[in-house]
XYZ file of N, CA and C in Angstrom:
783
model
N 2.274 -54.561 -6.112
C 3.561 -53.964 -5.739
C 3.526 -52.443 -5.937
N 2.942 -52.029 -7.077
C 2.835 -50.603 -7.376
C 2.007 -49.885 -6.325
N 0.857 -50.519 -5.969
C -0.036 -49.889 -4.990
C 0.611 -49.833 -3.612
N 1.424 -50.866 -3.305
C 2.125 -50.889 -2.009
C 3.136 -49.742 -1.925
N 3.922 -49.551 -3.009
C 4.915 -48.468 -3.040
C 4.226 -47.110 -2.974
N 3.097 -46.997 -3.687
C 2.345 -45.739 -3.667
C 1.834 -45.442 -2.265
N 1.374 -46.505 -1.587
C 0.873 -46.340 -0.222
C 1.959 -45.868 0.731
N 3.166 -46.433 0.579
C 4.304 -46.027 1.429
C 4.658 -44.565 1.170
N 4.644 -44.185 -0.112
C 4.977 -42.801 -0.479
C 3.964 -41.824 0.110
N 2.700 -42.165 -0.009
C 1.637 -41.303 0.532
C 1.772 -41.184 2.047
N 2.078 -42.318 2.699
C 2.243 -42.306 4.157
C 3.405 -41.409 4.573
N 4.521 -41.505 3.827
C 5.686 -40.665 4.134
C 5.363 -39.187 3.946
N 4.649 -38.874 2.871
C 4.250 -37.480 2.630
C 3.353 -36.977 3.752
N 2.452 -37.836 4.199
C 1.531 -37.460 5.281
C 2.300 -37.200 6.583
N 3.250 -38.106 6.887
C 4.057 -37.943 8.114
C 4.909 -36.679 8.036
N 5.498 -36.436 6.857
C 6.321 -35.233 6.672
C 5.490 -33.974 6.872
N 4.269 -34.002 6.340
C 3.372 -32.850 6.490
C 3.055 -32.605 7.954
N 2.840 -33.679 8.698
C 2.560 -33.553 10.134
C 3.749 -32.937 10.859
N 4.965 -33.409 10.512
C 6.171 -32.870 11.157
C 6.349 -31.380 10.848
N 6.133 -31.005 9.579
C 6.253 -29.595 9.191
C 5.227 -28.756 9.937
N 4.006 -29.259 10.012
C 2.940 -28.545 10.721
C 3.276 -28.415 12.206
N 3.782 -29.516 12.791
C 4.138 -29.493 14.217
C 5.287 -28.519 14.479
N 6.272 -28.507 13.567
C 7.413 -27.591 13.718
C 6.945 -26.141 13.657
N 6.094 -25.846 12.666
C 5.575 -24.477 12.544
C 4.766 -24.091 13.768
N 3.990 -25.031 14.267
C 3.162 -24.769 15.443
C 4.024 -24.451 16.661
N 5.082 -25.255 16.858
C 5.952 -25.069 18.028
C 6.753 -23.778 17.921
N 7.329 -23.526 16.737
C 8.211 -22.359 16.588
C 7.446 -21.039 16.511
N 6.122 -21.105 16.342
C 5.325 -19.880 16.292
C 4.402 -19.727 17.495
N 4.455 -20.698 18.375
C 3.562 -20.692 19.538
C 4.020 -19.647 20.560
N 3.097 -18.823 21.027
C 3.417 -17.787 22.015
C 3.887 -18.373 23.339
N 3.487 -19.599 23.613
C 3.843 -20.239 24.885
C 5.359 -20.384 25.025
N 6.052 -20.520 23.892
C 7.505 -20.727 23.913
C 8.298 -19.458 23.582
N 7.654 -18.297 23.660
C 8.381 -17.047 23.428
C 9.353 -16.778 24.569
N 10.549 -16.346 24.229
C 11.592 -16.123 25.240
C 11.231 -14.930 26.123
N 11.006 -15.223 27.394
C 10.723 -14.176 28.380
C 11.899 -13.976 29.331
N 12.762 -14.987 29.376
C 13.896 -14.939 30.305
C 15.190 -15.242 29.555
N 16.155 -14.322 29.645
C 17.489 -14.534 29.077
C 18.484 -14.485 30.228
N 18.976 -15.648 30.631
C 19.880 -15.745 31.776
C 21.310 -15.881 31.264
N 22.187 -14.991 31.731
C 23.588 -14.989 31.288
C 24.492 -15.092 32.503
N 25.385 -16.055 32.492
C 26.326 -16.266 33.594
C 27.760 -16.255 33.071
N 28.688 -15.845 33.938
C 30.113 -15.973 33.638
C 30.759 -14.771 32.984
N 29.978 -13.755 32.631
C 30.564 -12.563 32.000
C 30.991 -11.566 33.071
N 32.249 -11.154 32.995
C 32.800 -10.205 33.966
C 33.313 -8.935 33.286
N 33.766 -9.064 32.063
C 34.379 -7.929 31.369
C 33.368 -7.084 30.609
N 32.152 -7.597 30.426
C 31.144 -6.846 29.699
C 29.768 -7.236 30.205
N 28.781 -6.409 29.906
C 27.446 -6.525 30.493
C 26.576 -7.546 29.766
N 25.447 -7.902 30.417
C 24.459 -8.772 29.783
C 23.949 -8.143 28.485
N 23.764 -6.833 28.521
C 23.262 -6.125 27.343
C 24.214 -6.283 26.160
N 25.512 -6.221 26.439
C 26.507 -6.391 25.373
C 26.487 -7.814 24.824
N 26.291 -8.790 25.718
C 26.208 -10.195 25.287
C 25.002 -10.398 24.380
N 23.855 -9.861 24.799
C 22.626 -10.014 24.017
C 22.775 -9.351 22.651
N 23.425 -8.189 22.637
C 23.649 -7.487 21.370
C 24.590 -8.281 20.464
N 25.668 -8.833 21.046
C 26.621 -9.636 20.279
C 25.949 -10.875 19.694
N 25.030 -11.462 20.468
C 24.330 -12.674 20.025
C 23.205 -12.366 19.047
N 22.840 -11.078 18.956
C 21.697 -10.654 18.136
C 20.444 -11.434 18.547
N 20.213 -11.442 19.861
C 19.114 -12.203 20.448
C 18.104 -11.233 21.040
N 16.820 -11.490 20.811
C 15.777 -10.583 21.285
C 14.756 -11.332 22.129
N 14.306 -10.650 23.183
C 13.217 -11.210 23.975
C 11.961 -11.278 23.108
N 11.174 -12.312 23.351
C 9.964 -12.500 22.565
C 10.151 -13.454 21.411
N 11.408 -13.762 21.096
C 11.688 -14.745 20.047
C 11.351 -16.138 20.558
N 10.724 -16.932 19.741
C 10.405 -18.308 20.127
C 11.702 -19.084 20.358
N 11.810 -19.741 21.508
C 13.079 -20.389 21.867
C 13.423 -21.544 20.930
N 12.405 -22.114 20.260
C 12.684 -23.222 19.336
C 13.030 -22.730 17.930
N 12.807 -21.447 17.683
C 13.196 -20.886 16.387
C 14.609 -20.313 16.434
N 15.194 -20.283 17.635
C 16.542 -19.748 17.802
C 17.575 -20.793 17.387
N 18.508 -20.393 16.554
C 19.604 -21.272 16.125
C 20.735 -21.155 17.146
N 20.804 -22.111 18.071
C 21.777 -22.042 19.158
C 23.214 -22.075 18.643
N 23.450 -22.854 17.614
C 24.794 -22.955 17.044
C 25.242 -21.621 16.454
N 24.327 -20.924 15.789
C 24.650 -19.628 15.190
C 24.950 -18.590 16.268
N 24.163 -18.603 17.347
C 24.398 -17.670 18.456
C 25.756 -17.939 19.090
N 26.080 -19.212 19.251
C 27.382 -19.573 19.822
C 28.521 -19.027 18.960
N 28.402 -19.166 17.649
C 29.441 -18.668 16.736
C 29.563 -17.151 16.821
N 28.436 -16.469 16.922
C 28.472 -15.006 17.038
C 29.202 -14.579 18.304
N 28.906 -15.254 19.402
C 29.527 -14.883 20.672
C 31.020 -15.192 20.675
N 31.407 -16.279 20.027
C 32.819 -16.663 20.010
C 33.678 -15.731 19.155
N 33.044 -14.866 18.374
C 33.830 -13.879 17.635
C 34.311 -12.757 18.550
N 33.730 -12.652 19.754
C 34.201 -11.640 20.707
C 35.540 -12.102 21.275
N 36.580 -11.276 21.222
C 37.919 -11.733 21.611
C 38.062 -12.150 23.068
N 37.205 -11.638 23.958
C 37.325 -11.988 25.373
C 36.629 -13.302 25.726
N 35.803 -13.821 24.816
C 35.035 -15.030 25.116
C 35.808 -16.265 24.658
N 36.084 -17.161 25.614
C 36.821 -18.389 25.318
C 35.882 -19.547 25.003
N 34.812 -19.682 25.784
C 33.854 -20.774 25.585
C 32.433 -20.254 25.793
N 31.479 -20.881 25.099
C 30.065 -20.525 25.244
C 29.234 -21.797 25.288
N 28.319 -21.857 26.243
C 27.352 -22.959 26.306
C 25.952 -22.348 26.355
N 25.091 -22.761 25.426
C 23.742 -22.197 25.323
C 22.724 -23.326 25.428
N 21.653 -23.076 26.169
C 20.605 -24.088 26.309
C 19.234 -23.425 26.376
N 18.224 -24.166 25.976
C 16.838 -23.715 26.123
C 16.322 -24.141 27.494
N 15.591 -23.254 28.140
C 14.991 -23.551 29.438
C 13.473 -23.481 29.270
N 12.835 -24.647 29.251
C 11.384 -24.681 29.034
C 10.643 -24.024 30.195
N 9.549 -23.291 29.900
C 8.964 -23.159 28.553
C 9.398 -21.905 27.798
N 10.086 -20.968 28.470
C 10.272 -19.671 27.807
C 11.599 -19.007 28.173
N 12.646 -19.791 28.298
C 13.922 -19.216 28.697
C 15.083 -19.685 27.836
N 16.100 -18.857 27.765
C 17.366 -19.213 27.118
C 18.485 -18.891 28.098
N 19.372 -19.840 28.295
C 20.476 -19.659 29.240
C 21.795 -19.659 28.480
N 22.614 -18.646 28.739
C 23.925 -18.526 28.102
C 24.988 -18.525 29.188
N 25.899 -19.473 29.095
C 26.993 -19.540 30.072
C 28.296 -19.215 29.346
N 28.973 -18.171 29.837
C 30.188 -17.653 29.209
C 31.410 -18.030 30.039
N 32.476 -18.402 29.365
C 33.779 -18.502 30.024
C 34.708 -17.520 29.326
N 35.186 -16.536 30.077
C 36.068 -15.529 29.506
C 37.527 -15.970 29.586
N 38.332 -15.425 28.700
C 39.778 -15.573 28.834
C 40.219 -14.874 30.115
N 41.142 -15.485 30.815
C 41.718 -14.862 32.008
C 43.085 -14.299 31.637
N 43.165 -12.981 31.530
C 44.426 -12.337 31.146
C 45.395 -12.354 32.317
N 46.608 -12.870 32.090
C 47.605 -12.942 33.167
C 48.835 -12.093 32.878
N 49.029 -11.690 31.625
C 50.228 -10.913 31.291
C 50.049 -10.236 29.938
N 50.957 -9.306 29.674
C 51.028 -8.627 28.381
C 52.357 -8.999 27.724
N 52.287 -9.493 26.506
C 53.507 -9.797 25.749
C 53.857 -8.595 24.881
N 55.038 -8.040 25.115
C 55.503 -6.894 24.333
C 56.389 -7.400 23.200
N 55.824 -7.409 22.007
C 56.535 -7.900 20.822
C 56.703 -6.783 19.795
N 56.827 -5.566 20.287
C 56.728 -4.397 19.424
C 55.296 -3.913 19.462
N 54.369 -4.763 19.139
C 52.949 -4.609 19.440
C 52.674 -5.390 20.723
N 51.662 -4.961 21.452
C 51.374 -5.600 22.741
C 50.126 -6.478 22.644
N 50.237 -7.693 23.236
C 49.153 -8.660 23.178
C 48.845 -9.188 24.576
N 47.571 -9.546 24.784
C 47.166 -10.153 26.048
C 47.369 -11.661 25.986
N 47.872 -12.217 27.088
C 48.108 -13.655 27.204
C 47.189 -14.205 28.280
N 46.547 -15.346 28.002
C 45.664 -15.944 29.005
C 46.417 -16.940 29.877
N 45.679 -17.546 30.829
C 46.320 -18.442 31.795
C 46.749 -19.767 31.179
N 46.388 -20.013 29.922
C 46.863 -21.200 29.209
C 48.139 -20.905 28.416
N 48.589 -19.665 28.488
C 49.786 -19.286 27.750
C 49.520 -19.012 26.288
N 48.310 -18.530 25.978
C 47.942 -18.229 24.596
C 47.691 -16.729 24.437
N 48.154 -16.176 23.337
C 47.708 -14.837 22.946
C 46.257 -14.953 22.494
N 45.387 -14.074 23.012
C 44.005 -14.140 22.551
C 43.516 -12.824 21.952
N 44.248 -11.735 22.154
C 43.883 -10.491 21.485
C 45.004 -9.475 21.616
N 44.983 -8.485 20.742
C 45.917 -7.368 20.857
C 45.405 -6.408 21.924
N 46.322 -5.871 22.698
C 45.956 -4.956 23.783
C 45.350 -3.679 23.208
N 44.220 -3.269 23.804
C 43.584 -2.010 23.417
C 43.456 -1.117 24.641
N 43.034 0.117 24.422
C 42.934 1.087 25.515
C 41.910 0.661 26.563
N 40.923 -0.139 26.172
C 39.871 -0.561 27.096
C 40.273 -1.769 27.937
N 41.360 -2.426 27.584
C 41.784 -3.637 28.292
C 42.560 -3.279 29.555
N 42.604 -4.229 30.522
C 43.378 -3.969 31.744
C 44.858 -3.808 31.428
N 45.452 -2.736 31.909
C 46.861 -2.484 31.624
C 47.775 -2.833 32.774
N 47.185 -3.075 33.959
C 47.989 -3.377 35.148
C 48.236 -4.882 35.207
N 49.107 -5.346 34.333
C 49.486 -6.758 34.254
C 50.995 -6.824 34.051
N 51.624 -7.946 34.450
C 53.056 -8.092 34.166
C 53.321 -8.022 32.663
N 54.358 -7.298 32.293
C 54.731 -7.171 30.879
C 55.941 -8.061 30.614
N 55.802 -8.973 29.647
C 56.900 -9.870 29.279
C 57.638 -9.278 28.088
N 58.944 -9.072 28.247
C 59.766 -8.527 27.172
C 60.880 -9.510 26.811
N 61.414 -9.359 25.608
C 62.522 -10.195 25.166
C 62.099 -11.418 24.382
N 60.791 -11.578 24.143
C 60.297 -12.731 23.393
C 60.312 -12.458 21.896
N 60.284 -13.548 21.132
C 60.092 -13.463 19.689
C 58.682 -13.952 19.377
N 58.187 -13.576 18.215
C 56.873 -14.065 17.803
C 56.832 -15.593 17.794
N 57.927 -16.215 17.415
C 57.960 -17.673 17.297
C 57.903 -18.375 18.644
N 58.058 -17.633 19.748
C 57.992 -18.243 21.079
C 56.563 -18.468 21.544
N 55.629 -17.714 20.974
C 54.307 -17.590 21.565
C 53.332 -18.584 20.966
N 52.488 -19.131 21.853
C 51.338 -19.911 21.415
C 50.155 -18.958 21.336
N 49.314 -19.125 20.314
C 48.138 -18.272 20.207
C 46.898 -19.136 20.132
N 45.758 -18.557 20.521
C 44.525 -19.329 20.551
C 44.128 -19.731 19.137
N 43.493 -20.884 19.001
C 43.144 -21.436 17.693
C 42.246 -20.476 16.921
N 41.302 -19.834 17.622
C 40.396 -18.946 16.925
C 41.127 -17.756 16.332
N 42.096 -17.206 17.066
C 42.860 -16.074 16.560
C 43.680 -16.487 15.350
N 44.204 -17.710 15.350
C 44.984 -18.186 14.209
C 44.137 -18.233 12.945
N 42.847 -18.552 13.127
C 41.995 -18.773 11.973
C 41.252 -17.521 11.534
N 41.328 -16.440 12.304
C 40.723 -15.182 11.878
C 41.474 -14.674 10.654
N 40.734 -14.354 9.591
C 41.354 -14.058 8.304
C 42.475 -13.056 8.341
N 42.245 -11.890 8.952
C 43.247 -10.829 8.896
C 44.493 -11.158 9.688
N 44.348 -12.060 10.678
C 45.485 -12.363 11.538
C 46.221 -13.631 11.122
N 45.593 -14.435 10.282
C 46.120 -15.766 10.017
C 47.534 -15.736 9.454
N 47.763 -14.927 8.427
C 49.078 -14.923 7.786
C 50.168 -14.472 8.746
N 49.837 -13.450 9.544
C 50.868 -12.879 10.413
C 51.169 -13.740 11.624
N 50.265 -14.707 11.948
C 50.491 -15.497 13.151
C 50.848 -16.963 12.885
N 50.585 -17.473 11.685
C 50.839 -18.892 11.428
C 52.282 -19.286 11.725
N 53.209 -18.378 11.460
C 54.622 -18.706 11.640
C 55.080 -18.631 13.087
N 54.169 -18.216 14.007
C 54.557 -18.092 15.414
C 54.737 -19.456 16.088
N 54.065 -20.472 15.544
C 53.782 -21.665 16.332
C 54.892 -22.705 16.335
N 54.899 -23.473 17.406
C 55.630 -24.734 17.517
C 57.152 -24.617 17.385
N 57.726 -23.437 17.678
C 59.182 -23.308 17.598
C 59.702 -22.516 18.786
N 60.771 -22.993 19.385
C 61.502 -22.260 20.416
C 60.592 -21.767 21.536
N 59.882 -22.657 22.175
C 58.925 -22.223 23.184
C 59.536 -22.095 24.571
N 60.743 -22.556 24.804
C 61.292 -22.607 26.155
C 61.308 -21.266 26.877
N 61.756 -20.169 26.266
C 61.764 -18.892 26.987
C 60.368 -18.470 27.445
N 59.385 -18.645 26.583
C 58.021 -18.272 26.939
C 57.470 -19.187 28.021
N 57.752 -20.487 27.921
C 57.294 -21.426 28.946
C 57.909 -21.086 30.296
N 59.159 -20.624 30.285
C 59.804 -20.210 31.534
C 59.052 -19.038 32.150
N 58.684 -18.059 31.328
C 57.921 -16.910 31.824
C 56.566 -17.342 32.364
N 55.917 -18.291 31.692
C 54.614 -18.780 32.150
C 54.745 -19.544 33.461
N 55.837 -20.285 33.646
C 56.064 -20.984 34.918
C 56.146 -19.986 36.070
N 56.823 -18.867 35.837
C 56.922 -17.817 36.858
C 55.541 -17.239 37.159
N 54.747 -17.006 36.126
C 53.404 -16.454 36.314
C 52.489 -17.434 37.041
N 52.647 -18.722 36.769
C 51.827 -19.724 37.472
C 52.160 -19.756 38.955
N 53.433 -19.641 39.283
C 53.824 -19.567 40.695
C 53.260 -18.301 41.335
N 53.215 -17.233 40.575
C 52.703 -15.968 41.095
C 51.207 -15.957 41.314
N 50.503 -16.954 40.768
C 49.058 -17.050 40.971
C 48.701 -17.738 42.283
N 49.663 -18.383 42.904
C 49.395 -19.076 44.160
C 49.184 -18.068 45.286
N 48.257 -18.400 46.166
C 47.883 -17.467 47.238
C 49.058 -17.127 48.141
N 49.946 -18.099 48.387
C 51.050 -17.900 49.330
C 52.337 -17.472 48.637
N 52.265 -17.105 47.363
C 53.474 -16.806 46.594
C 54.245 -15.629 47.179
N 55.572 -15.772 47.247
C 56.434 -14.691 47.726
C 56.535 -13.571 46.685
N 56.211 -13.901 45.447
C 56.293 -12.926 44.359
C 54.987 -12.980 43.552
N 53.889 -12.482 44.140
C 52.591 -12.549 43.449
C 52.588 -11.709 42.177
N 51.800 -12.143 41.219
C 51.777 -11.465 39.920
C 51.386 -9.997 40.018
N 50.564 -9.662 41.007
C 50.115 -8.269 41.138
C 51.276 -7.325 41.463
N 52.389 -7.880 41.969
C 53.565 -7.061 42.272
C 54.553 -6.996 41.109
N 54.420 -7.926 40.177
C 55.386 -7.996 39.075
C 55.072 -6.935 38.025
N 56.051 -6.097 37.760
C 55.888 -5.067 36.735
C 56.361 -5.573 35.372
N 57.468 -6.305 35.388
C 58.052 -6.735 34.114
C 58.802 -8.047 34.289
N 58.708 -8.900 33.270
C 59.501 -10.126 33.190
C 60.362 -10.025 31.936
N 61.664 -9.983 32.133
C 62.586 -9.892 30.995
C 63.122 -11.282 30.674
N 62.995 -11.676 29.418
C 63.453 -12.985 28.968
C 64.753 -12.821 28.189
N 65.772 -13.559 28.599
C 67.044 -13.592 27.875
C 67.350 -15.047 27.557
N 67.610 -15.349 26.302
C 67.806 -16.740 25.899
C 69.022 -17.377 26.544
N 69.982 -16.580 26.936
C 71.199 -17.121 27.537
C 71.090 -17.220 29.058
N 70.633 -16.142 29.703
C 70.646 -16.119 31.175
C 69.291 -16.410 31.798
N 68.239 -16.462 30.983
C 66.934 -16.836 31.511
C 66.076 -15.648 31.916
N 65.341 -15.826 33.029
C 64.317 -14.872 33.449
C 64.856 -13.897 34.493
N 64.541 -12.617 34.297
C 64.782 -11.593 35.310
C 63.461 -10.888 35.583
N 63.110 -10.778 36.868
C 61.828 -10.190 37.263
C 62.058 -8.828 37.907
N 61.223 -7.877 37.527
C 61.238 -6.541 38.136
C 59.913 -6.368 38.873
N 59.997 -6.272 40.212
C 58.765 -6.257 40.992
C 58.763 -5.189 42.079
N 59.679 -5.312 43.032
C 59.672 -4.429 44.195
C 60.283 -3.075 43.854
N 59.963 -2.086 44.659
C 60.464 -0.732 44.402
C 61.960 -0.609 44.685
N 62.398 -1.125 45.836
C 63.801 -0.971 46.226
C 64.693 -2.003 45.534
N 64.210 -3.234 45.445
C 64.985 -4.283 44.774
C 64.716 -4.173 43.273
N 65.706 -3.732 42.546
C 65.486 -3.432 41.136
C 65.259 -4.676 40.287
N 65.958 -5.766 40.613
C 65.816 -6.956 39.778
C 66.030 -8.225 40.586
N 65.306 -9.274 40.177
C 65.462 -10.604 40.761
C 65.779 -11.547 39.613
N 66.995 -12.077 39.609
C 67.448 -12.947 38.526
C 67.113 -14.393 38.866
N 66.235 -14.984 38.062
C 65.780 -16.353 38.317
C 66.419 -17.379 37.393
N 66.985 -16.942 36.279
C 67.585 -17.891 35.340
C 66.539 -18.812 34.743
N 66.911 -20.080 34.600
C 66.000 -21.096 34.087
C 65.808 -22.195 35.129
N 64.602 -22.783 35.148
C 64.280 -24.000 35.897
C 64.320 -23.806 37.421
N 63.745 -24.808 38.097
C 63.722 -24.876 39.565
C 63.123 -23.625 40.199
N 62.093 -23.084 39.579
C 61.538 -21.826 40.073
C 60.873 -21.971 41.442
N 60.248 -23.093 41.701
C 59.612 -23.293 43.008
C 60.661 -23.253 44.118
N 61.796 -23.928 43.895
C 62.887 -23.902 44.882
C 63.457 -22.490 45.020
N 63.559 -21.788 43.914
C 64.103 -20.427 43.945
C 63.158 -19.466 44.670
N 61.857 -19.695 44.543
C 60.893 -18.868 45.276
C 61.006 -19.118 46.779
N 61.224 -20.377 47.152
C 61.429 -20.695 48.577
C 62.681 -19.992 49.103
N 63.750 -20.021 48.298
C 64.989 -19.350 48.696
C 64.787 -17.835 48.762
N 64.048 -17.282 47.812
C 63.771 -15.841 47.808
C 63.018 -15.425 49.066
N 62.091 -16.263 49.488
C 61.332 -15.969 50.710
C 62.264 -15.864 51.910
N 63.223 -16.777 51.993
C 64.189 -16.755 53.100
C 65.095 -15.527 53.015
N 65.517 -15.198 51.799
C 66.399 -14.041 51.604
C 65.691 -12.751 52.010
N 64.447 -12.585 51.581
C 63.696 -11.372 51.907
C 63.459 -11.249 53.407
N 63.202 -12.385 54.059
C 63.013 -12.372 55.512
C 64.312 -11.993 56.214
N 65.417 -12.523 55.719
C 66.728 -12.203 56.307
C 67.038 -10.716 56.139
N 66.803 -10.189 54.939
C 67.058 -8.770 54.674
C 66.209 -7.886 55.584
N 64.978 -8.305 55.798
C 64.069 -7.530 56.648
C 64.556 -7.481 58.091
N 65.172 -8.581 58.542
C 65.551 -8.692 59.956
C 66.932 -8.124 60.278
N 67.813 -8.014 59.268
C 69.159 -7.520 59.571
C 69.156 -5.998 59.659
N 70.088 -5.484 60.415
C 70.202 -4.035 60.602
C 71.270 -3.502 59.655
N 70.841 -2.916 58.535
C 71.795 -2.381 57.568
C 71.230 -1.129 56.933
N 72.110 -0.208 56.598
C 71.670 1.021 55.952
C 71.604 0.858 54.439
N 72.120 -0.241 53.957
C 72.175 -0.467 52.519
C 70.991 -1.310 52.063
N 70.325 -0.851 51.037
C 69.207 -1.602 50.474
C 69.708 -2.517 49.363
N 69.145 -3.723 49.253
C 69.516 -4.609 48.145
C 68.947 -4.074 46.835
N 69.749 -4.096 45.801
C 69.274 -3.640 44.490
C 69.102 -4.806 43.524
N 69.722 -5.937 43.856
C 69.642 -7.090 42.966
C 69.785 -8.374 43.773
N 68.960 -9.367 43.432
C 69.068 -10.696 44.040
C 69.228 -11.708 42.911
N 70.332 -12.437 42.939
C 70.638 -13.415 41.893
C 70.369 -14.813 42.437
N 69.372 -15.497 41.832
C 68.986 -16.846 42.256
C 69.206 -17.859 41.134
N 70.133 -17.574 40.240
C 70.402 -18.507 39.144
C 70.745 -19.892 39.666
N 71.523 -19.945 40.727
C 71.828 -21.204 41.406
C 70.889 -21.314 42.596
N 69.941 -22.274 42.547
C 68.916 -22.320 43.595
C 69.459 -22.797 44.943
N 70.741 -23.158 44.987
C 71.345 -23.548 46.265
C 71.930 -22.358 47.024
N 72.039 -21.216 46.345
C 72.583 -20.041 47.025
C 72.034 -18.779 46.373
N 72.076 -17.677 47.114
C 71.610 -16.389 46.608
C 72.736 -15.375 46.686
N 72.849 -14.548 45.661
C 73.835 -13.468 45.642
C 73.064 -12.152 45.691
N 73.307 -11.367 46.741
C 72.587 -10.109 46.939
C 73.544 -8.945 46.729
N 73.211 -8.066 45.796
C 73.996 -6.846 45.569
C 73.336 -5.699 46.318
N 74.128 -4.979 47.108
C 73.611 -3.875 47.903
C 73.869 -2.550 47.213
N 73.039 -1.575 47.554
C 73.217 -0.233 47.001
C 74.533 0.352 47.473
N 75.212 1.032 46.589
C 76.508 1.611 46.939
C 76.327 2.995 47.557
């Protein structure tokens, strides 16, 4: 029995030694040195910036690279939402990036970028796109923020209290932005300068130069956009010297147009 157990132990040690030797051989073999670093999906920053963020160097053996660690490094970049990394035999590493898609700026005293999922993902900086609809009238408690931002140490305390309360005003603003993303939208997001949120009267949009405000209220936004399309076409076709300054669509069955005095 003793000799049998000793034999098993020796065999295990021998197998372990082979595995260690094989691992060292593979991770140090020149054949598997990274010669190709392929990066897809990055639009806001260059391949060079991605490689620097990942702390990845050409010539590194692809099997010695800790893919999980590289993924974590890349996810610390505020613009990166998802990362997928894979080895490409015999000498390549492929990184696929999914960036946050910024659709609006939330003005909460400080300004933050909001993605297409309705999450704050970073504070607005001078390098970020500034030509986005600005949402005003919100409270911190209205906003959903990305999980990673919630867990970042310096931001955690200030953002934990934002969540899961009074989301209706913000959801209303996001519904308007989603309609504005449609190709045939009468009020595309690129024309929207500001979305004002009022808890009592709902959403007011500031977009066109001559029409100062479009009052949408709450709910039935798709129907209200259809009505707005008809109103704008009617205004275009009628012969009047007075320009509309306000269109009230709170009731989606009718529109109230205020003309310039």
